[in-house]
Every structure is written in structure tokens, then in C-alpha cells.
PDB file of C-alpha atoms and ligand atoms in Angstrom:
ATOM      1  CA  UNK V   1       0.000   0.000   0.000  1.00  0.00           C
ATOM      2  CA  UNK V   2       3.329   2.105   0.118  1.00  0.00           C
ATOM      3  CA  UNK V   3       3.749   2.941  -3.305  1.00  0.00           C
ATOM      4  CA  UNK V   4       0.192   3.435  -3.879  1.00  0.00           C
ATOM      5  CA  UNK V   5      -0.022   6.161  -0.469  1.00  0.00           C
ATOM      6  CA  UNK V   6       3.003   7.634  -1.659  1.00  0.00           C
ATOM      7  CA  UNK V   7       1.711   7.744  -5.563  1.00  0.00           C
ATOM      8  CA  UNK V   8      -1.324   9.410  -4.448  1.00  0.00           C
ATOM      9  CA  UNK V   9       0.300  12.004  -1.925  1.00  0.00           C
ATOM     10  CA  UNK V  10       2.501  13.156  -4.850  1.00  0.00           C
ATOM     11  CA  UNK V  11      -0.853  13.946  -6.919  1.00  0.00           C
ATOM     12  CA  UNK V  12      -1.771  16.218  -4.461  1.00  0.00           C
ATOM     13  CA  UNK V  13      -4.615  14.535  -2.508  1.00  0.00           C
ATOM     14  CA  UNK V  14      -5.405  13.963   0.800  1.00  0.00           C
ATOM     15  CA  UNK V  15      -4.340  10.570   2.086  1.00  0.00           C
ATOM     16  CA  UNK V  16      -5.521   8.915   5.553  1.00  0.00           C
ATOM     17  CA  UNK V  17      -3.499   5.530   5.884  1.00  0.00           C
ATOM     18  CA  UNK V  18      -4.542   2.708   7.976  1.00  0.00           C
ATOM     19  CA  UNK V  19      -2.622  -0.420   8.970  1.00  0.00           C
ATOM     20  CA  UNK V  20      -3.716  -3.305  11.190  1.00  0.00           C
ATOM     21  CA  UNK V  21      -2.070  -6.536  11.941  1.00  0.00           C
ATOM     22  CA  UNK V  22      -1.661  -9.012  14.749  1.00  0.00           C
ATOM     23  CA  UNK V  23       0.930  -7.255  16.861  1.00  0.00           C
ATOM     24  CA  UNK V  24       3.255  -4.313  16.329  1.00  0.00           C
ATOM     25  CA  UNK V  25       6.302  -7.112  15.720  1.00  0.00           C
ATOM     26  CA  UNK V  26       4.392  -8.019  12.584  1.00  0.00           C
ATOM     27  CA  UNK V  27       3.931  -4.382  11.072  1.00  0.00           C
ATOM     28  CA  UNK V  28       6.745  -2.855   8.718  1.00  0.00           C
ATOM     29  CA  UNK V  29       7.178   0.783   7.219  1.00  0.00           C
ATOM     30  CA  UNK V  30       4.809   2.594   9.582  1.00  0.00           C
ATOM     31  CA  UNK V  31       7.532   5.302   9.658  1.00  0.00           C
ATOM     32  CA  UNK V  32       7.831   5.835   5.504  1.00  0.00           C
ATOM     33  CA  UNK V  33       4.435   5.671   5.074  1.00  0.00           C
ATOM     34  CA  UNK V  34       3.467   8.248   7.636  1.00  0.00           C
ATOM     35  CA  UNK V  35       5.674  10.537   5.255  1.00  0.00           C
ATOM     36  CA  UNK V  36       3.135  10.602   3.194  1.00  0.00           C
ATOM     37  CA  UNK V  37       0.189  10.261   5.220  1.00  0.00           C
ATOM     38  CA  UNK V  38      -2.163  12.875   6.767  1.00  0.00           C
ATOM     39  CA  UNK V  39      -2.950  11.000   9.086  1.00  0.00           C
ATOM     40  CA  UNK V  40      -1.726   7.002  10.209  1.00  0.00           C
ATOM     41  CA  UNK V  41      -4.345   4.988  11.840  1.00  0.00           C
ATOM     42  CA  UNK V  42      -2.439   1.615  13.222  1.00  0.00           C
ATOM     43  CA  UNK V  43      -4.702  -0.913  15.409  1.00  0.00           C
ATOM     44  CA  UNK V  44      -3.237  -4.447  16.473  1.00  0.00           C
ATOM     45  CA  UNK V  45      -5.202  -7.113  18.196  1.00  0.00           C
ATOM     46  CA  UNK V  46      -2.976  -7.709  21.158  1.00  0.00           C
ATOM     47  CA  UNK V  47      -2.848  -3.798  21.317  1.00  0.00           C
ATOM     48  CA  UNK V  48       0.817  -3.492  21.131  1.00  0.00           C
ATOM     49  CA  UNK V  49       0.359  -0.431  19.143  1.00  0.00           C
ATOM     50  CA  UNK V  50      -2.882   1.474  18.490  1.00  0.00           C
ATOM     51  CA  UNK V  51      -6.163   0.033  19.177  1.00  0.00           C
ATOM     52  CA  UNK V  52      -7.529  -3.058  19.439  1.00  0.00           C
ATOM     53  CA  UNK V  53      -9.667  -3.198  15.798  1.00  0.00           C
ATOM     54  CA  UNK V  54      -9.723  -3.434  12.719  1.00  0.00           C
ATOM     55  CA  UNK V  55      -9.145  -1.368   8.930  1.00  0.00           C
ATOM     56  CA  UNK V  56     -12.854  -2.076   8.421  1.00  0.00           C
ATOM     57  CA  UNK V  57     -14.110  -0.616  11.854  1.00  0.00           C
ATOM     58  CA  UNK V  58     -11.451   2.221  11.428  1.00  0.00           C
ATOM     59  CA  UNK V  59     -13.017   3.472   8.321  1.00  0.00           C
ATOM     60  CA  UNK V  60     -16.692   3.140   9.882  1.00  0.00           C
ATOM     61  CA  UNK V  61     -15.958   5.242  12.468  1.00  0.00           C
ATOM     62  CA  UNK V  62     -14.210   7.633  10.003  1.00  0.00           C
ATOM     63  CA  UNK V  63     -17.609   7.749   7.549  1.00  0.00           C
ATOM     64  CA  UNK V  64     -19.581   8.293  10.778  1.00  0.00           C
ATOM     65  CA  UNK V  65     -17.499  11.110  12.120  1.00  0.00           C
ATOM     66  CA  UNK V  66     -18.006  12.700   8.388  1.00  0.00           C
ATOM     67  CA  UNK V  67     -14.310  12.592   7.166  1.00  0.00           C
ATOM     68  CA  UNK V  68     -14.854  13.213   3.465  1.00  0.00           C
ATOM     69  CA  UNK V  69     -13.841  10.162   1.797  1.00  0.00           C
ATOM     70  CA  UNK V  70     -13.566   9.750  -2.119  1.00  0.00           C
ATOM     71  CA  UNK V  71     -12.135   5.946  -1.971  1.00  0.00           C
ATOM     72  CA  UNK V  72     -10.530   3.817  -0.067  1.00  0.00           C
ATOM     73  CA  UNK V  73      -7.826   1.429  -1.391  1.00  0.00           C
ATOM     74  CA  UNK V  74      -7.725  -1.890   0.360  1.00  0.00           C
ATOM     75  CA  UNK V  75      -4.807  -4.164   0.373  1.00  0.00           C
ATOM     76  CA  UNK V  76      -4.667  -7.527   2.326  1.00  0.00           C
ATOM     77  CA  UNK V  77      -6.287 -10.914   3.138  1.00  0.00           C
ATOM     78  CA  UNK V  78      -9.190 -11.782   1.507  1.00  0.00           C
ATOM     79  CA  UNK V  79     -11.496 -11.513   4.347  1.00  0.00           C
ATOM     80  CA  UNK V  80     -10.103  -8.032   5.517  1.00  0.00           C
ATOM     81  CA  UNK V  81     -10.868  -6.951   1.642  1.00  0.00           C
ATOM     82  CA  UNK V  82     -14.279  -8.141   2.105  1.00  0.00           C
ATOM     83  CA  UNK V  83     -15.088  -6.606   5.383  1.00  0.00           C
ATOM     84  CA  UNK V  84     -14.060  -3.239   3.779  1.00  0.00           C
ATOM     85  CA  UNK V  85     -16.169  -3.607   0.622  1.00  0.00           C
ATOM     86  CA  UNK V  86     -19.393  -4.028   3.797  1.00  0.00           C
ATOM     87  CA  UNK V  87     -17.756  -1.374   5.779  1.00  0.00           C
ATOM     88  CA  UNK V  88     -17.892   1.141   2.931  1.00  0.00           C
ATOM     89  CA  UNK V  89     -20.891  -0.588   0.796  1.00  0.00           C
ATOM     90  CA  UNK V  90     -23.700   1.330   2.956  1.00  0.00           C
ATOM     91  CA  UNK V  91     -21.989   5.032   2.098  1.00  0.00           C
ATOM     92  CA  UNK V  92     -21.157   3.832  -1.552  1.00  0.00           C
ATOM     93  CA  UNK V  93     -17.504   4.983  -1.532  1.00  0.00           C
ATOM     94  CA  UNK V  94     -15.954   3.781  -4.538  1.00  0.00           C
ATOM     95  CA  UNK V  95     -13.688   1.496  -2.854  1.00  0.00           C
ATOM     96  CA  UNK V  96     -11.086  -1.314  -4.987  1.00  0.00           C
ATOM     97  CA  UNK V  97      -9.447  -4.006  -3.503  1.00  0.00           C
ATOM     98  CA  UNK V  98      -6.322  -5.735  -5.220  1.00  0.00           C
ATOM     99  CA  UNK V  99      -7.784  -9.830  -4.724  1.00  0.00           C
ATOM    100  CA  UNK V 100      -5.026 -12.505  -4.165  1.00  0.00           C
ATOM    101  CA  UNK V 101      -7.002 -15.728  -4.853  1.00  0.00           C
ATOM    102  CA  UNK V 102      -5.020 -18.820  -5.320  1.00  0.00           C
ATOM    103  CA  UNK V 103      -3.085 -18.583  -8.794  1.00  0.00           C
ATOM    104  CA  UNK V 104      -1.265 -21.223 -10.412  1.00  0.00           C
ATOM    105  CA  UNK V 105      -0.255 -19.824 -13.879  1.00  0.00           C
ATOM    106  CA  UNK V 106      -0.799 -16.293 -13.708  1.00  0.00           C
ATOM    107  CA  UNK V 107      -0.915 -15.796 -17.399  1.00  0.00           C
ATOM    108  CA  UNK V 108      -4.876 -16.278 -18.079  1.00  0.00           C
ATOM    109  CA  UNK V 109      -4.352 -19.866 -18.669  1.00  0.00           C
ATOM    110  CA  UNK V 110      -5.921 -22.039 -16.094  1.00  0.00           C
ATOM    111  CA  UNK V 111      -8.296 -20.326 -14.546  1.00  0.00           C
ATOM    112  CA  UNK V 112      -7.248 -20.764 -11.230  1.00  0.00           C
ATOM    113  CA  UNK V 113      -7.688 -17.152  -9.603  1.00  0.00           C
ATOM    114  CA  UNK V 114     -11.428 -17.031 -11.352  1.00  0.00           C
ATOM    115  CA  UNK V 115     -14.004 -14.557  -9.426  1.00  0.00           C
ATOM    116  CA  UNK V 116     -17.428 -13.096 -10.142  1.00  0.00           C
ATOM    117  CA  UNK V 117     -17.079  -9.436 -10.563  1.00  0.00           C
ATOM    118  CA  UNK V 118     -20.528  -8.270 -10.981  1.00  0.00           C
ATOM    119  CA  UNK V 119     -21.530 -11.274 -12.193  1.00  0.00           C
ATOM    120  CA  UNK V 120     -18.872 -11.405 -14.947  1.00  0.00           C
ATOM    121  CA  UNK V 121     -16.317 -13.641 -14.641  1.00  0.00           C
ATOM    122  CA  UNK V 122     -12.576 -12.336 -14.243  1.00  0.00           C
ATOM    123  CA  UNK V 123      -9.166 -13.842 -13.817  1.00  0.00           C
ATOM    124  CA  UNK V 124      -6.987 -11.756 -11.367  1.00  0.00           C
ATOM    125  CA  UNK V 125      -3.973 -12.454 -12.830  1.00  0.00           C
ATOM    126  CA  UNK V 126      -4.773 -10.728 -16.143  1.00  0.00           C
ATOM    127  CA  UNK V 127      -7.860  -8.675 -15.787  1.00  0.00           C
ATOM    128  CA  UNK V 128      -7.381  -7.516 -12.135  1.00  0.00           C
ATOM    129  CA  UNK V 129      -5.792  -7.735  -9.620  1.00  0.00           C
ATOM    130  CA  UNK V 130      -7.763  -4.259  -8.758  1.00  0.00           C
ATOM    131  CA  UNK V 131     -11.298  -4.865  -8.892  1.00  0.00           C
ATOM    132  CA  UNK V 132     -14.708  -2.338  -7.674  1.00  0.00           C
ATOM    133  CA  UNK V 133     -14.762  -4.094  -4.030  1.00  0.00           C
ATOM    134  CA  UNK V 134     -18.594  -3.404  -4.260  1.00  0.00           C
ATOM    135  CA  UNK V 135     -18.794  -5.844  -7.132  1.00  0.00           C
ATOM    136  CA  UNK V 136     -16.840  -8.805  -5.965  1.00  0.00           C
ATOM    137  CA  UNK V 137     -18.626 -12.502  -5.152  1.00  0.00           C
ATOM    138  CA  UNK V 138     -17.159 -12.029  -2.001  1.00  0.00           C
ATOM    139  CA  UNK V 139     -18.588 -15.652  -0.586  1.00  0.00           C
ATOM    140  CA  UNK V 140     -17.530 -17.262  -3.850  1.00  0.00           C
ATOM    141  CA  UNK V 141     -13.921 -15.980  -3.435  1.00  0.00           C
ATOM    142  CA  UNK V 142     -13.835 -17.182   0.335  1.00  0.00           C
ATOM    143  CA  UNK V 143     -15.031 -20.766  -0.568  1.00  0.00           C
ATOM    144  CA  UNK V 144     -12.628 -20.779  -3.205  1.00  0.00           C
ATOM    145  CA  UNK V 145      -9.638 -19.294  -1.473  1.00  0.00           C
ATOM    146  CA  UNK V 146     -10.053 -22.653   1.096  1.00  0.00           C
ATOM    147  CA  UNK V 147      -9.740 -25.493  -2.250  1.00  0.00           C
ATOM    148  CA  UNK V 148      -6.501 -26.785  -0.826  1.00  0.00           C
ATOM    149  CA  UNK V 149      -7.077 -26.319   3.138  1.00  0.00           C
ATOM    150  CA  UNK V 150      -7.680 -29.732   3.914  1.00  0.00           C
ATOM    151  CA  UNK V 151      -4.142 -31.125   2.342  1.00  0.00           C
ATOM    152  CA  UNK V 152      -2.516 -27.946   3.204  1.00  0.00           C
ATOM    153  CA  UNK V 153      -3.666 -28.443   7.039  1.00  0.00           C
ATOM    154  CA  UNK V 154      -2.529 -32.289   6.784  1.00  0.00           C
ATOM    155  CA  UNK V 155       1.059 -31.313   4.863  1.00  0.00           C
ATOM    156  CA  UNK V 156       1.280 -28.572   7.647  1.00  0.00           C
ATOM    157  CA  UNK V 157       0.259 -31.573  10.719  1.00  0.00           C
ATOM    158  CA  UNK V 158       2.972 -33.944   9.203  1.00  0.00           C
TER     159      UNK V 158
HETATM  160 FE1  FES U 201      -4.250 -19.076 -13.947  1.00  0.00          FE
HETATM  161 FE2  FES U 201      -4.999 -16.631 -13.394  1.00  0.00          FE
HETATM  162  S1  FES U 201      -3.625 -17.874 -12.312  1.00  0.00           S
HETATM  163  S2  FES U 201      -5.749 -17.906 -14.989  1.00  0.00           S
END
């Protein structure tokens, strides 16, 4: 989300950055990208740093305090992405998430990263990743995103 902060800072606009993670240990370039932040909003779950939340609940509470917002770029794990798309769905901010689904050839070719965007379907590797977070399958995505858990838990146990 650096480069994209940073990108948009140098255009002039106003840019409100907002990190969350497990614990502090686990965060990385808080100081670079409060350069070009406005503001830096940090939460952690064990509280380590910030408050005990998360991106999704940030932005609420920025929407209900009536901080103009014209979008909100979200970067992360799938289910973050998709509690951001409700978070800002109600107020209709234009928001785009960049989806990581499972990928296998990332050149179009086997389909693996398919999702429903608007009802269309898309391959992240070559159409997205950025997609209208508003738009997504989000429930689709999920299910999909969990294909391999069951070996992947097994490999993991042996
Ligand atoms: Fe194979 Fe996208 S990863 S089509």
C-alpha cells in the first residue's frame, strides 16, 4: 500500500493511511508511510500499538465522524478486503481491492484465480488484480480461497 499512499500524496490529494495486523512485531514501514500520510491509523489485536480493531471498523468510524472520503484502497487478506467492501458498501464509496485468490499460472491460462465481478467472470492475474470491491462474489472468493485447506492443514500436521 506504500507505493500506492506515496503515488497518491505526490498527486496532491489527501491521504488517511490505515494499517492493522496481529501485533506491532508483525507491522513494517509505519515510519515511511506516515511521510506521506495525513494521518496514520495503526490498530493491532494484542494492542501493542494502536487500538484493538480493525481497517474495516477504522473506516466506519471515520464515515460516521463525516471525514470526506472519495475511496478507499484496500490491500490484504481476503477476508479483511471483504469486510471493507461491507464497511464502505452502505456510504457507496468507490472502494477497490487488489484480490489474491489462489493462482497457479498467472498468465490467463488455467483459470485458477477465477471470481465473479458483478456477475462477470474475471481472472486476477490478467484482468485484475484491482477490482470495484462493491462488485466482488465475495462468498464465492472465500469458498474458493479454502480449495486446498484440507491437504494444506494435513502437509502442515505432518
Ligand atoms: Fe491461472 Fe490466473 S492464475 S488464470
Amino acid at each position: 500500500i506504500y507505493p500506492v499512499a506515496r503515488a497518491l500524496k505526490e498527486k496532491g490529494n489527501r491521504v488517511i493511511s490505515l494499517i492493522e495486523g496481529r501485533s506491532k512485531f508483525l507491522l513494517y514501514w509505519l515510519d515511511r508511510l506516515e511521510t506521506v500520510s495525513d494521518r496514520l491509523l495503526v490498530s493491532t489485536k494484542d494492542r501493542s500499538i494502536g487500538d484493538n480493531g480493525y481497517c474495516s471498523g477504522l473506516v466506519k468510524d471515520l464515515l460516521a465522524a463525516g471525514e470526506p472520503v472519495d475511496r478507499v484502497i484496500a490491500i490484504g487478506c481476503t477476508f479483511m478486503m471483504s469486510e471493507m467492501a461491507e464497511a464502505t458498501r452502505p456510504s457507496a464509496v468507490k472502494t477497490v481491492v487488489s484480490l489474491n485468490p489462489i493462482m497457479i499460472d498467472a498468465t490467463g491460462m488455467c483459470g485458477a484465480c477465477r471470481v465473479s465481478v458483478g456477475g462477470e467472470t474475471k481472472f486476477a492475474c490478467v484482468d485484475g488484480p484491482d477490482f470495484d470491491a462493491h462488485r466482488i462474489d465475495w462468498d464465492l472468493l472465500l469458498a474458493r480461497r479454502k480449495a486446498y485447506l484440507g491437504p494444506e492443514t494435513d502437509s502442515a500436521e505432518k
